[in-house]
PDB file of N, CA and C in Angstrom:
ATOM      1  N   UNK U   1      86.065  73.999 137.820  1.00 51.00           N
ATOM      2  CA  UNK U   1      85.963  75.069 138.786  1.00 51.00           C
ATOM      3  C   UNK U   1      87.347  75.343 139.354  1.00 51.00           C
ATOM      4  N   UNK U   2      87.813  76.627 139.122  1.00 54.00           N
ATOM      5  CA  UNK U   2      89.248  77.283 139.628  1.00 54.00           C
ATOM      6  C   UNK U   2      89.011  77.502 141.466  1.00 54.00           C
ATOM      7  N   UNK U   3      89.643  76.952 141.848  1.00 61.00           N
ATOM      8  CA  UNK U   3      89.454  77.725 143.298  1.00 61.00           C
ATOM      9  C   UNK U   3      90.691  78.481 143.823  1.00 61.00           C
ATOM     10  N   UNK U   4      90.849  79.899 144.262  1.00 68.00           N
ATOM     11  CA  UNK U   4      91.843  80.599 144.502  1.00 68.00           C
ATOM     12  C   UNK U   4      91.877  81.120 145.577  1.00 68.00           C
ATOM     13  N   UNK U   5      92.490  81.108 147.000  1.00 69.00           N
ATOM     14  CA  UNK U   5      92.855  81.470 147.952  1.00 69.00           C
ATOM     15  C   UNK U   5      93.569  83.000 147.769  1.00 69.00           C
ATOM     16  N   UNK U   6      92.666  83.550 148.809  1.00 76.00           N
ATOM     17  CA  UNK U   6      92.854  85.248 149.192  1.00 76.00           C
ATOM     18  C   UNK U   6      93.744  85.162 150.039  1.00 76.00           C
ATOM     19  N   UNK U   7      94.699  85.910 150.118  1.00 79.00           N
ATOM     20  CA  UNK U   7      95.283  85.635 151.661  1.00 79.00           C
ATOM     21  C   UNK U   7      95.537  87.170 151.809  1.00 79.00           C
ATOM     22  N   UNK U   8      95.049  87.726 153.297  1.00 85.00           N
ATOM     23  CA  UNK U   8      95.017  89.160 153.957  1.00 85.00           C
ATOM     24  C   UNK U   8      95.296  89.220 155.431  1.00 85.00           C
ATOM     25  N   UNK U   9      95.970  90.464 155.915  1.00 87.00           N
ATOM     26  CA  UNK U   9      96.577  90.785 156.850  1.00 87.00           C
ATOM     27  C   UNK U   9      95.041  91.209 157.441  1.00 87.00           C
ATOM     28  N   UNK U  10      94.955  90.040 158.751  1.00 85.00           N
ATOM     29  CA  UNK U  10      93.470  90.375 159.761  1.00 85.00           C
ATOM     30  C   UNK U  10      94.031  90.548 160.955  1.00 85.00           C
ATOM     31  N   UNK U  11      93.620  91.091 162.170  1.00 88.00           N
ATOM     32  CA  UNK U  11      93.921  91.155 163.447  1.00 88.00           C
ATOM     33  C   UNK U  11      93.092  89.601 163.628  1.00 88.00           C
ATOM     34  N   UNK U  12      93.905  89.311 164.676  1.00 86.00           N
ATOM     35  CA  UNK U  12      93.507  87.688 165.631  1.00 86.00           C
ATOM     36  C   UNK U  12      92.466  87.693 165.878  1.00 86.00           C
ATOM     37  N   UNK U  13      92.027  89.009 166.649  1.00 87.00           N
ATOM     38  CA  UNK U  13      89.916  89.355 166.892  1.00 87.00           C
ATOM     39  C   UNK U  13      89.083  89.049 166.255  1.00 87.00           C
ATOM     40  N   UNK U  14      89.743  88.908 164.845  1.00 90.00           N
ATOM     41  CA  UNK U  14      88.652  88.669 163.489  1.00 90.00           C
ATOM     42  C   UNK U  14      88.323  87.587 163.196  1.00 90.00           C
ATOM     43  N   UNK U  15      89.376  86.306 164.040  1.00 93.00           N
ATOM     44  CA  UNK U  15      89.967  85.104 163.091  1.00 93.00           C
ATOM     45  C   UNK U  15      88.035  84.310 163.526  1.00 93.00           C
ATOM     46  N   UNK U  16      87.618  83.284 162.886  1.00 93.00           N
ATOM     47  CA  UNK U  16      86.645  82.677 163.617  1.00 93.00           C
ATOM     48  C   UNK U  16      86.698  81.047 163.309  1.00 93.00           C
ATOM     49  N   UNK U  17      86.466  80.312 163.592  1.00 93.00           N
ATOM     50  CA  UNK U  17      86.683  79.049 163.508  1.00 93.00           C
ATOM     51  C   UNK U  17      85.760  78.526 161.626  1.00 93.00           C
ATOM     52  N   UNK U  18      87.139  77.908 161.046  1.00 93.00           N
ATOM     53  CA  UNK U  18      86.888  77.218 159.403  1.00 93.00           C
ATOM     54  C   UNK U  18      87.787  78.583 158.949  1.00 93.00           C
ATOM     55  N   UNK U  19      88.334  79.622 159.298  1.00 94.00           N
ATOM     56  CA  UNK U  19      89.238  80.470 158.828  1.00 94.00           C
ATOM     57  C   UNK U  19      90.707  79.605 158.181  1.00 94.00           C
ATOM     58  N   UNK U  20      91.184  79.697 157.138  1.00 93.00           N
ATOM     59  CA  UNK U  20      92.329  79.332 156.760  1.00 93.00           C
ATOM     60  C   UNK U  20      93.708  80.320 156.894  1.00 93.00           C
ATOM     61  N   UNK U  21      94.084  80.199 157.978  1.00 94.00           N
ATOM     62  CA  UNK U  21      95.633  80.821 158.129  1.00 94.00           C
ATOM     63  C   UNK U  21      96.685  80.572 157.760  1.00 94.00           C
ATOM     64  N   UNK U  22      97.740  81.297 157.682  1.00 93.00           N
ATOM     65  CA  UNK U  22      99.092  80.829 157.210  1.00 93.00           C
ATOM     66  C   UNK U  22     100.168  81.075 158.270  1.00 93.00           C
ATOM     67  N   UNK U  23     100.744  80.064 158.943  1.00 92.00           N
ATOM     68  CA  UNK U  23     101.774  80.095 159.989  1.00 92.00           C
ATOM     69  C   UNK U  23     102.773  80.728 159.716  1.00 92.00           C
ATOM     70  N   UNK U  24     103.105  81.976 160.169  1.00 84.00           N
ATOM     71  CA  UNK U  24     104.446  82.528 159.839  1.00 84.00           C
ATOM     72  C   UNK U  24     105.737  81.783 160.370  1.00 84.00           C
ATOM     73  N   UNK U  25     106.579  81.879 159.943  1.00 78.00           N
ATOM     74  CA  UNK U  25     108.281  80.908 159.880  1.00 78.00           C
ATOM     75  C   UNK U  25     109.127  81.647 161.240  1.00 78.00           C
ATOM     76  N   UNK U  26     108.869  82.811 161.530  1.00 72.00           N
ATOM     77  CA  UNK U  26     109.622  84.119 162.052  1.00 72.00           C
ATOM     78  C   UNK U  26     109.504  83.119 164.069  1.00 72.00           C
ATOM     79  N   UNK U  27     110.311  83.469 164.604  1.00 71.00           N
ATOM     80  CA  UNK U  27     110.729  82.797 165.697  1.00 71.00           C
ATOM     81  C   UNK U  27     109.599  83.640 166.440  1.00 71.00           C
ATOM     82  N   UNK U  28     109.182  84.681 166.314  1.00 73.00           N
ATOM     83  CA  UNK U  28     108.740  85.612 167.816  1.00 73.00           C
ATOM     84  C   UNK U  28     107.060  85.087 167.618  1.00 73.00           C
ATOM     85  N   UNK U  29     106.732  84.631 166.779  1.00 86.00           N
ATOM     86  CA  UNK U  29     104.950  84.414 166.641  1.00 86.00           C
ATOM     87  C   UNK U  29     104.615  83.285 168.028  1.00 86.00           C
ATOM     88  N   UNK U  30     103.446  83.776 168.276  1.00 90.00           N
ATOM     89  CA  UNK U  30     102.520  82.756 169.092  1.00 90.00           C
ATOM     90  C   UNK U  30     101.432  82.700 168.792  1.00 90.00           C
ATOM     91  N   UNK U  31     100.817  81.147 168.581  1.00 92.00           N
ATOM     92  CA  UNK U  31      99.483  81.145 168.344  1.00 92.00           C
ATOM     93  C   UNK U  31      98.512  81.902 168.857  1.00 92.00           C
ATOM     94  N   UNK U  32      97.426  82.487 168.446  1.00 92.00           N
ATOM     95  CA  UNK U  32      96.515  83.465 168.986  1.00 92.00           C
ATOM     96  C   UNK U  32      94.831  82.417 169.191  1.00 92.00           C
ATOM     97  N   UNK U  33      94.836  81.359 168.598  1.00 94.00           N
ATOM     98  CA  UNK U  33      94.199  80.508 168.458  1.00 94.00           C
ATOM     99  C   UNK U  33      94.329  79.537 168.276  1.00 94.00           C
ATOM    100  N   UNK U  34      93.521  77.993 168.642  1.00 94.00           N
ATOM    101  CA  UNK U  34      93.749  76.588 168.362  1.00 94.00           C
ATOM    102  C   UNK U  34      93.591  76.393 166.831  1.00 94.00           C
ATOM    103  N   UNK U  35      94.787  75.912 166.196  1.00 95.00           N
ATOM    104  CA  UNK U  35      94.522  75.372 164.692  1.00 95.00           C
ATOM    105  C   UNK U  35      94.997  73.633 164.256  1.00 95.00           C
ATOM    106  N   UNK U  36      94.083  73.610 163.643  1.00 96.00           N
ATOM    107  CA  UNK U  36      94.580  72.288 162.991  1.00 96.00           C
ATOM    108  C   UNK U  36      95.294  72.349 161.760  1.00 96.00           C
ATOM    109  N   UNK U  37      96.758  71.832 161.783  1.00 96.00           N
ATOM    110  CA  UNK U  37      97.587  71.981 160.590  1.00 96.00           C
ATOM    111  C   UNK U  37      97.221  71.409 159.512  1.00 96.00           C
ATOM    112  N   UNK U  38      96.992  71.595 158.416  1.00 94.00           N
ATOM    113  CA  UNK U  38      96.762  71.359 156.918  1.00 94.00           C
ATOM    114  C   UNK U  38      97.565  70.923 155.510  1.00 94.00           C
ATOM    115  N   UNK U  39      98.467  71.881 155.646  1.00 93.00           N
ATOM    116  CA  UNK U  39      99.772  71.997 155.207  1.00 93.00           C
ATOM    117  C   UNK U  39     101.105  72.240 155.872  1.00 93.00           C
ATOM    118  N   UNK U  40     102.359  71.131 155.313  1.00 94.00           N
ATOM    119  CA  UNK U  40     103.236  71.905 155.710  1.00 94.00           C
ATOM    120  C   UNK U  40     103.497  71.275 157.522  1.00 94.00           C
ATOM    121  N   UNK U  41     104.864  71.646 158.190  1.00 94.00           N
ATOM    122  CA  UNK U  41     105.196  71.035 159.310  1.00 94.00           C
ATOM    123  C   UNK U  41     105.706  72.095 159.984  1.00 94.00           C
ATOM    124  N   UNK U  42     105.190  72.218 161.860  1.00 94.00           N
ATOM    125  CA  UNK U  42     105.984  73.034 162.606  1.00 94.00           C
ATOM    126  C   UNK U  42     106.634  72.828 163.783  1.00 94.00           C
ATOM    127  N   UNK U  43     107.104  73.451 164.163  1.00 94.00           N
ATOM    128  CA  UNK U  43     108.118  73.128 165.646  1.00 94.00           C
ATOM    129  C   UNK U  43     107.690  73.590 166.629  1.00 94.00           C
ATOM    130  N   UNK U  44     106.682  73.605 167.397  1.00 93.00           N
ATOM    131  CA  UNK U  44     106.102  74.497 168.423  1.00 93.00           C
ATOM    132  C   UNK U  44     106.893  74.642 170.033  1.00 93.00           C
ATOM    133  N   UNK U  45     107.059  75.586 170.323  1.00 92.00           N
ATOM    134  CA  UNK U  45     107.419  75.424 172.253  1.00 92.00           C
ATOM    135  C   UNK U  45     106.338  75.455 172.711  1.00 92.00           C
ATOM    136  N   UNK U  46     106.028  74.414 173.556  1.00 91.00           N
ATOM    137  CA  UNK U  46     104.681  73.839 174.244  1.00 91.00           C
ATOM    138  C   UNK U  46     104.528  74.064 176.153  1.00 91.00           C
ATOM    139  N   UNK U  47     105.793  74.883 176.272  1.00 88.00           N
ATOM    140  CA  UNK U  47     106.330  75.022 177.289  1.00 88.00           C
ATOM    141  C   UNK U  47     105.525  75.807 178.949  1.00 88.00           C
ATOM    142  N   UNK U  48     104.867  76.412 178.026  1.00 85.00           N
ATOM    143  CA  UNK U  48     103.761  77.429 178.634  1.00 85.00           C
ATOM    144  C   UNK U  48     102.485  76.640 178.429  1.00 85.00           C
ATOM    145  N   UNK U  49     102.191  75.521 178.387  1.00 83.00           N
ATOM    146  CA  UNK U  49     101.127  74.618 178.401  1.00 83.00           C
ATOM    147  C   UNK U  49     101.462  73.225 179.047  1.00 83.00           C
ATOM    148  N   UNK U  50     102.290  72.972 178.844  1.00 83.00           N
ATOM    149  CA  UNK U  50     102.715  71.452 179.106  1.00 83.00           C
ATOM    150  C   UNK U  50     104.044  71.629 180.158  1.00 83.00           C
ATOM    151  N   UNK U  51     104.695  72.568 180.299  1.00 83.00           N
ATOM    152  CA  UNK U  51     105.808  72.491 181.216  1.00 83.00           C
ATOM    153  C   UNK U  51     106.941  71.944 180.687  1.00 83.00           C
ATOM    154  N   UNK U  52     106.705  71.112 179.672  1.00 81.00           N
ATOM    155  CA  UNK U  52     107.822  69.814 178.700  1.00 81.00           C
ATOM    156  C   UNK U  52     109.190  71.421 177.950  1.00 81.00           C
ATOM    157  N   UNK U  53     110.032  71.291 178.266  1.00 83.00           N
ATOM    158  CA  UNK U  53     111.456  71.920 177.033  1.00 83.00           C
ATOM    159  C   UNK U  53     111.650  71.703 176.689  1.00 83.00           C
ATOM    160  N   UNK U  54     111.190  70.524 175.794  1.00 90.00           N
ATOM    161  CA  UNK U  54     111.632  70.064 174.496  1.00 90.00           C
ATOM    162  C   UNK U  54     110.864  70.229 173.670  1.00 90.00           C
ATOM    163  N   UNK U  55     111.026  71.060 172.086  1.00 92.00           N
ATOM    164  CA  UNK U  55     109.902  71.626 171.274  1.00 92.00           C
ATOM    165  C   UNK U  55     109.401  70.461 170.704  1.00 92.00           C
ATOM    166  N   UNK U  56     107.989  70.772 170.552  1.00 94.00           N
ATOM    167  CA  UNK U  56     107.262  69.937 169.642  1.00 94.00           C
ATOM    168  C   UNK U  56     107.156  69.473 168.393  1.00 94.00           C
ATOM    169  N   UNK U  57     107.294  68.815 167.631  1.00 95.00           N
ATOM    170  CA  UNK U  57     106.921  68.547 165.991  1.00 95.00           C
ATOM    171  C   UNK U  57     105.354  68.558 165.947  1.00 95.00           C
ATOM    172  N   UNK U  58     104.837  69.370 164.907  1.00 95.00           N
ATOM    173  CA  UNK U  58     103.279  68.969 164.389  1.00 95.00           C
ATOM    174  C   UNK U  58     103.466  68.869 162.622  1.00 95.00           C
ATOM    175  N   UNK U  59     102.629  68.171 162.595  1.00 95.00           N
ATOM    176  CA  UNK U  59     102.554  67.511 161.069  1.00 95.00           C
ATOM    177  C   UNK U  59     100.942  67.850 160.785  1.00 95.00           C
ATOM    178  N   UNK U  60     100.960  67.522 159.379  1.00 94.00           N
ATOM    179  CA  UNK U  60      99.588  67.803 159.075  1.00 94.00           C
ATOM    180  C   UNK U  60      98.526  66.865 159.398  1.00 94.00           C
ATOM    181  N   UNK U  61      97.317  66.863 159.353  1.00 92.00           N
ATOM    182  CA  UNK U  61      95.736  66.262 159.234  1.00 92.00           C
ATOM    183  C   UNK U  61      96.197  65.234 158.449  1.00 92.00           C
ATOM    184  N   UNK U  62      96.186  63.675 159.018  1.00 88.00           N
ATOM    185  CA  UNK U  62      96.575  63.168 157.578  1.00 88.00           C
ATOM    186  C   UNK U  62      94.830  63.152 156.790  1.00 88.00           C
ATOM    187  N   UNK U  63      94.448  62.461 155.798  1.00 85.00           N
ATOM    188  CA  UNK U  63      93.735  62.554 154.760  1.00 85.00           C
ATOM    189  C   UNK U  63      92.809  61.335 155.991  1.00 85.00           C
ATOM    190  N   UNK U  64      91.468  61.129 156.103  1.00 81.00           N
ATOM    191  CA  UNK U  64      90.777  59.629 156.812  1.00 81.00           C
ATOM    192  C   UNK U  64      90.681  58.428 155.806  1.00 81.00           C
ATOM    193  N   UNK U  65      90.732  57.551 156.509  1.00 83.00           N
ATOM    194  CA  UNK U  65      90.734  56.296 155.674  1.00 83.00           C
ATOM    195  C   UNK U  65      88.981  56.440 155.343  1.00 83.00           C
ATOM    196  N   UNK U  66      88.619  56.805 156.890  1.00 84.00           N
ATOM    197  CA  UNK U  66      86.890  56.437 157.177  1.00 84.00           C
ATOM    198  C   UNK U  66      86.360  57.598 156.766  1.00 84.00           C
ATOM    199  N   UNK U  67      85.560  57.950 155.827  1.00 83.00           N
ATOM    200  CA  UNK U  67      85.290  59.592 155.486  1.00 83.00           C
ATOM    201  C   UNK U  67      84.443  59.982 156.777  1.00 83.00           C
ATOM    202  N   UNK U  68      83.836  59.299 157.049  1.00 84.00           N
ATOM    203  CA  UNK U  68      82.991  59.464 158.520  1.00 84.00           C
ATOM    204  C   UNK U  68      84.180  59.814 160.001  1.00 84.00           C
ATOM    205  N   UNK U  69      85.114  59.655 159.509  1.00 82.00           N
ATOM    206  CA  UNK U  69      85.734  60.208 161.167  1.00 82.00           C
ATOM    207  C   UNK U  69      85.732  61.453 161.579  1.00 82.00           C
ATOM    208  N   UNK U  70      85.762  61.746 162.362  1.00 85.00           N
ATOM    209  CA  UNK U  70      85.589  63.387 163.322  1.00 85.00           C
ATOM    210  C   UNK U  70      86.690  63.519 163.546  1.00 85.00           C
ATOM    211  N   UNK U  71      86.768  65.260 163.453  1.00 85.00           N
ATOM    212  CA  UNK U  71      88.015  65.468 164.300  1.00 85.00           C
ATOM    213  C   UNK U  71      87.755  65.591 165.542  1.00 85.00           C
ATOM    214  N   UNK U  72      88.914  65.095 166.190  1.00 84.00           N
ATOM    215  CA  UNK U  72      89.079  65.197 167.727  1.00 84.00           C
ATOM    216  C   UNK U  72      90.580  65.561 168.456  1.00 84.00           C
ATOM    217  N   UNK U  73      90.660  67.002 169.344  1.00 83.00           N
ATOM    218  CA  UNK U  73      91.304  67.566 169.409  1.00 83.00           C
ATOM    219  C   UNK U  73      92.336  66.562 170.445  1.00 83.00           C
ATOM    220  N   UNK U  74      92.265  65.363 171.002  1.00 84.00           N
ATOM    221  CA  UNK U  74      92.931  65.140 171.835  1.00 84.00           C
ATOM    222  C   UNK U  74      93.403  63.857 171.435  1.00 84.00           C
ATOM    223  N   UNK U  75      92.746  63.499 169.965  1.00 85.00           N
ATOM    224  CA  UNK U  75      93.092  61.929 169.170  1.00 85.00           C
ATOM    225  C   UNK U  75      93.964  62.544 168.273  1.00 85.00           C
ATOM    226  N   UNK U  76      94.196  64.483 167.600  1.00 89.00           N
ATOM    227  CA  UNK U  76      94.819  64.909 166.951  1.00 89.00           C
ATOM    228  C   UNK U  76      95.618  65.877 167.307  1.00 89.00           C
ATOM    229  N   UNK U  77      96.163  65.596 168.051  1.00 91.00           N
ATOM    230  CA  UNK U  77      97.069  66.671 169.044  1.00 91.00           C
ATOM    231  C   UNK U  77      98.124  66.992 168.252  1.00 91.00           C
ATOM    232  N   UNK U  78      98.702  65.680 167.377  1.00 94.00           N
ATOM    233  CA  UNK U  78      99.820  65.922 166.867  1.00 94.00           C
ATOM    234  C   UNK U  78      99.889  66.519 165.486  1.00 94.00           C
ATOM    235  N   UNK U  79      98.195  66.726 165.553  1.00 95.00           N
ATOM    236  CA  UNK U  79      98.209  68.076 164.425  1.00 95.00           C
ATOM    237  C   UNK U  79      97.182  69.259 164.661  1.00 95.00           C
ATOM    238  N   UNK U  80      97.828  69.283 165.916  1.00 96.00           N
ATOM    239  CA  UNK U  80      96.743  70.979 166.647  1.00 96.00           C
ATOM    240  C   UNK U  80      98.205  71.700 166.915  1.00 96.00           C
ATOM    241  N   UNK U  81      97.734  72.754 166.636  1.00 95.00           N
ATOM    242  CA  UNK U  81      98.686  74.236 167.169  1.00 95.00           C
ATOM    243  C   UNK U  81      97.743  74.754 168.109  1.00 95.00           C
ATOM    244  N   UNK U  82      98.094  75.081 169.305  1.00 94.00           N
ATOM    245  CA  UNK U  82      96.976  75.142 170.216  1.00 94.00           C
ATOM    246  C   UNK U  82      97.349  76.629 170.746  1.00 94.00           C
ATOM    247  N   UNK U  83      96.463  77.883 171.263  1.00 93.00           N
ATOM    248  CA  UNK U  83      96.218  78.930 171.701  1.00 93.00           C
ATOM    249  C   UNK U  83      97.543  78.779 172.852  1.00 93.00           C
ATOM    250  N   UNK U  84      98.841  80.278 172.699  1.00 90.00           N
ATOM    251  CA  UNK U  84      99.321  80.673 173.422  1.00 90.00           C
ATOM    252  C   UNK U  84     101.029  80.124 173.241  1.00 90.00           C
ATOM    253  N   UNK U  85     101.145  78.772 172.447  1.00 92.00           N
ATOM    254  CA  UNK U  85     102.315  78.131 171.977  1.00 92.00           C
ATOM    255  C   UNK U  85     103.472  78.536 171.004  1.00 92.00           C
ATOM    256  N   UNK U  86     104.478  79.090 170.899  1.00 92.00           N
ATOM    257  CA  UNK U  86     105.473  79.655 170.117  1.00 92.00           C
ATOM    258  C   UNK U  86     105.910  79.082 168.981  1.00 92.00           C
ATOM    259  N   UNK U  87     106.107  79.534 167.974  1.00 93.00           N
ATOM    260  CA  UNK U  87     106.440  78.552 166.783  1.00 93.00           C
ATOM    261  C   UNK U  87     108.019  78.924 166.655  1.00 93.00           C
ATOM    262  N   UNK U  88     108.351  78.064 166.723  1.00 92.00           N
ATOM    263  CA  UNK U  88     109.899  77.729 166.782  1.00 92.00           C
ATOM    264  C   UNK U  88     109.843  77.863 165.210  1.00 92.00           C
ATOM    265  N   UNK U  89     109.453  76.917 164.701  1.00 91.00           N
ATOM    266  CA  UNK U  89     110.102  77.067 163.159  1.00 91.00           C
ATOM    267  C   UNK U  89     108.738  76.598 162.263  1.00 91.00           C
ATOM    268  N   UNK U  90     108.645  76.804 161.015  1.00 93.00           N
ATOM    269  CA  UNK U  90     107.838  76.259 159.907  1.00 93.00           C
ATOM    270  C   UNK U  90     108.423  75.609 159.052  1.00 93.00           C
ATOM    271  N   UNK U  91     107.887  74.732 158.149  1.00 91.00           N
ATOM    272  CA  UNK U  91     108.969  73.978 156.648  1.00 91.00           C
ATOM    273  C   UNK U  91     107.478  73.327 156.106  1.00 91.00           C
ATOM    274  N   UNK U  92     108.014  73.489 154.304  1.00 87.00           N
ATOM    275  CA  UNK U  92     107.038  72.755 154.000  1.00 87.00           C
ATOM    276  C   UNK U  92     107.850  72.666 152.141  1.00 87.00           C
ATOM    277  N   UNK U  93     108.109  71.428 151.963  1.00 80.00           N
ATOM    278  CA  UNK U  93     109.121  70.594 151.476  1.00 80.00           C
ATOM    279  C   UNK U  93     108.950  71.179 150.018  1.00 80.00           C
ATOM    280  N   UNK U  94     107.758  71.497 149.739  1.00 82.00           N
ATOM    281  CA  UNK U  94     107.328  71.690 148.146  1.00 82.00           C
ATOM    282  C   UNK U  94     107.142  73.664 147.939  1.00 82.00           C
ATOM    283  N   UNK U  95     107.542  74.464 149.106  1.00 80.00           N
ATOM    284  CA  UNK U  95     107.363  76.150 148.601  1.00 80.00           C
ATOM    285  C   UNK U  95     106.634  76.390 149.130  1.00 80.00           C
ATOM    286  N   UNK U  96     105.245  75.965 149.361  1.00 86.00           N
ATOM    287  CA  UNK U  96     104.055  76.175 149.531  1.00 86.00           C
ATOM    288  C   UNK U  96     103.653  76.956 150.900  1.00 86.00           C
ATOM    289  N   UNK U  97     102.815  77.408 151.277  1.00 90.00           N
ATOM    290  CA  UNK U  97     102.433  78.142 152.557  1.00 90.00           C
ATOM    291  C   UNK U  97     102.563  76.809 153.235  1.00 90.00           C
ATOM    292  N   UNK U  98     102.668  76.849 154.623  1.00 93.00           N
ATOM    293  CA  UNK U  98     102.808  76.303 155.896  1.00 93.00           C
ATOM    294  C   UNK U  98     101.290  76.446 156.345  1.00 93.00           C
ATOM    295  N   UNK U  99     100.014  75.750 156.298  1.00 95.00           N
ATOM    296  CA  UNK U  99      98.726  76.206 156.586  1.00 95.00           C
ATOM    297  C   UNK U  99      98.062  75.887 157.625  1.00 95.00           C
ATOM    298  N   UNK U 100      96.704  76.185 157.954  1.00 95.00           N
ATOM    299  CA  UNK U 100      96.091  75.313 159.086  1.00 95.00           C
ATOM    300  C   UNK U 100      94.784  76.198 159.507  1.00 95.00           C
ATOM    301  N   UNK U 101      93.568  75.331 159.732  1.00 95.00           N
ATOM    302  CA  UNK U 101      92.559  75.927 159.907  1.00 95.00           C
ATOM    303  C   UNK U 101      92.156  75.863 161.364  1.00 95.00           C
ATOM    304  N   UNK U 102      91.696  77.213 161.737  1.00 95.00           N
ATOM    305  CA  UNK U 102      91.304  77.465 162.672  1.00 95.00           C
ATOM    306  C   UNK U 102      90.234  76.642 163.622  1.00 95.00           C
ATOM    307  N   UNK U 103      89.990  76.234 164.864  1.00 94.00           N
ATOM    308  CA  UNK U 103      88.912  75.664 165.550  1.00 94.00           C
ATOM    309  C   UNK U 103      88.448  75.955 166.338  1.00 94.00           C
ATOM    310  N   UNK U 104      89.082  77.140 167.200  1.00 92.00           N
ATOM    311  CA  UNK U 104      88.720  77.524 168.363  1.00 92.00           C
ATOM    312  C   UNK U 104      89.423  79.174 168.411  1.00 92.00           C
ATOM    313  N   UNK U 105      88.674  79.761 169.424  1.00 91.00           N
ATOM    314  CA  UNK U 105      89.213  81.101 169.272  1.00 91.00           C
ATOM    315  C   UNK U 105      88.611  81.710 170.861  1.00 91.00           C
ATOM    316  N   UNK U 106      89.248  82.242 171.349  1.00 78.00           N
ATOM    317  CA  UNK U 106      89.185  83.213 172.553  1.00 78.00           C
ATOM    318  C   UNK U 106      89.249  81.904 173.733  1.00 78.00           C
ATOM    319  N   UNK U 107      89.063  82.412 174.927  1.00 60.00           N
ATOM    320  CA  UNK U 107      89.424  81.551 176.370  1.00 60.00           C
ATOM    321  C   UNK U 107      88.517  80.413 176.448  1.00 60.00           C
ATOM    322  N   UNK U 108      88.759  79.513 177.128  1.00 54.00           N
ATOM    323  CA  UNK U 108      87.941  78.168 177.415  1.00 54.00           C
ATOM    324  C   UNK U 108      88.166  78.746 178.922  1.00 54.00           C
ATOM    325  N   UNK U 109      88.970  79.002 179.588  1.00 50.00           N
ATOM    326  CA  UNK U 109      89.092  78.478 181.359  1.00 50.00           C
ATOM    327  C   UNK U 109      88.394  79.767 181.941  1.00 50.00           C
TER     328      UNK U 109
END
């Protein structure tokens, strides 16, 4: 079985949580939604959430040892891109898209 990824220009309104996005590299983007990174590594300014000036590193989901583990947004922080945060930069060592699936979408507060 071939499996092939579509990738299309959606407005943020559309996005819904299990959506697969691709982090753009470009300095001016801000997350529009909470994602969990997949592929690929970013630099986030967390600055407007956390108060901290020093940018963030996020890395990917690693793989579970336990196939039974859950995700949990506050045991995996250091691979959430979270609603409203600036992406400083993207890299991803092998060409490949910079990825990450969506979990959350519109306001919590």
């Amino acid at each position: 079985m071939n499996l092939f990824l579509v990738f299309e220009e959606v407005p943020s309104d559309k996005l819904v949580p299990g959506d697969v996005i691709e982090i753009p590299s470009n300095h001016s983007s801000s997350m529009t939604c909470d994602a969990v990174l997949i592929n690929g590594t970013c630099i986030l300014n967390e600055s407007m959430l956390t108060g901290e000036s020093v940018p963030v590193v996020k890395s990917p989901l690693p793989i579970p040892e336990n196939v039974n583990e859950i995700f949990n947004v506050e045991a995996h922080k250091r691979n959430t891109l979270f609603n409203g945060t600036k992406v400083v930069q993207t890299r991803n060592y092998d060409g490949s898209r910079v990825l990450a699936v969506v979990i959350r979408t519109g306001t919590l507060y």
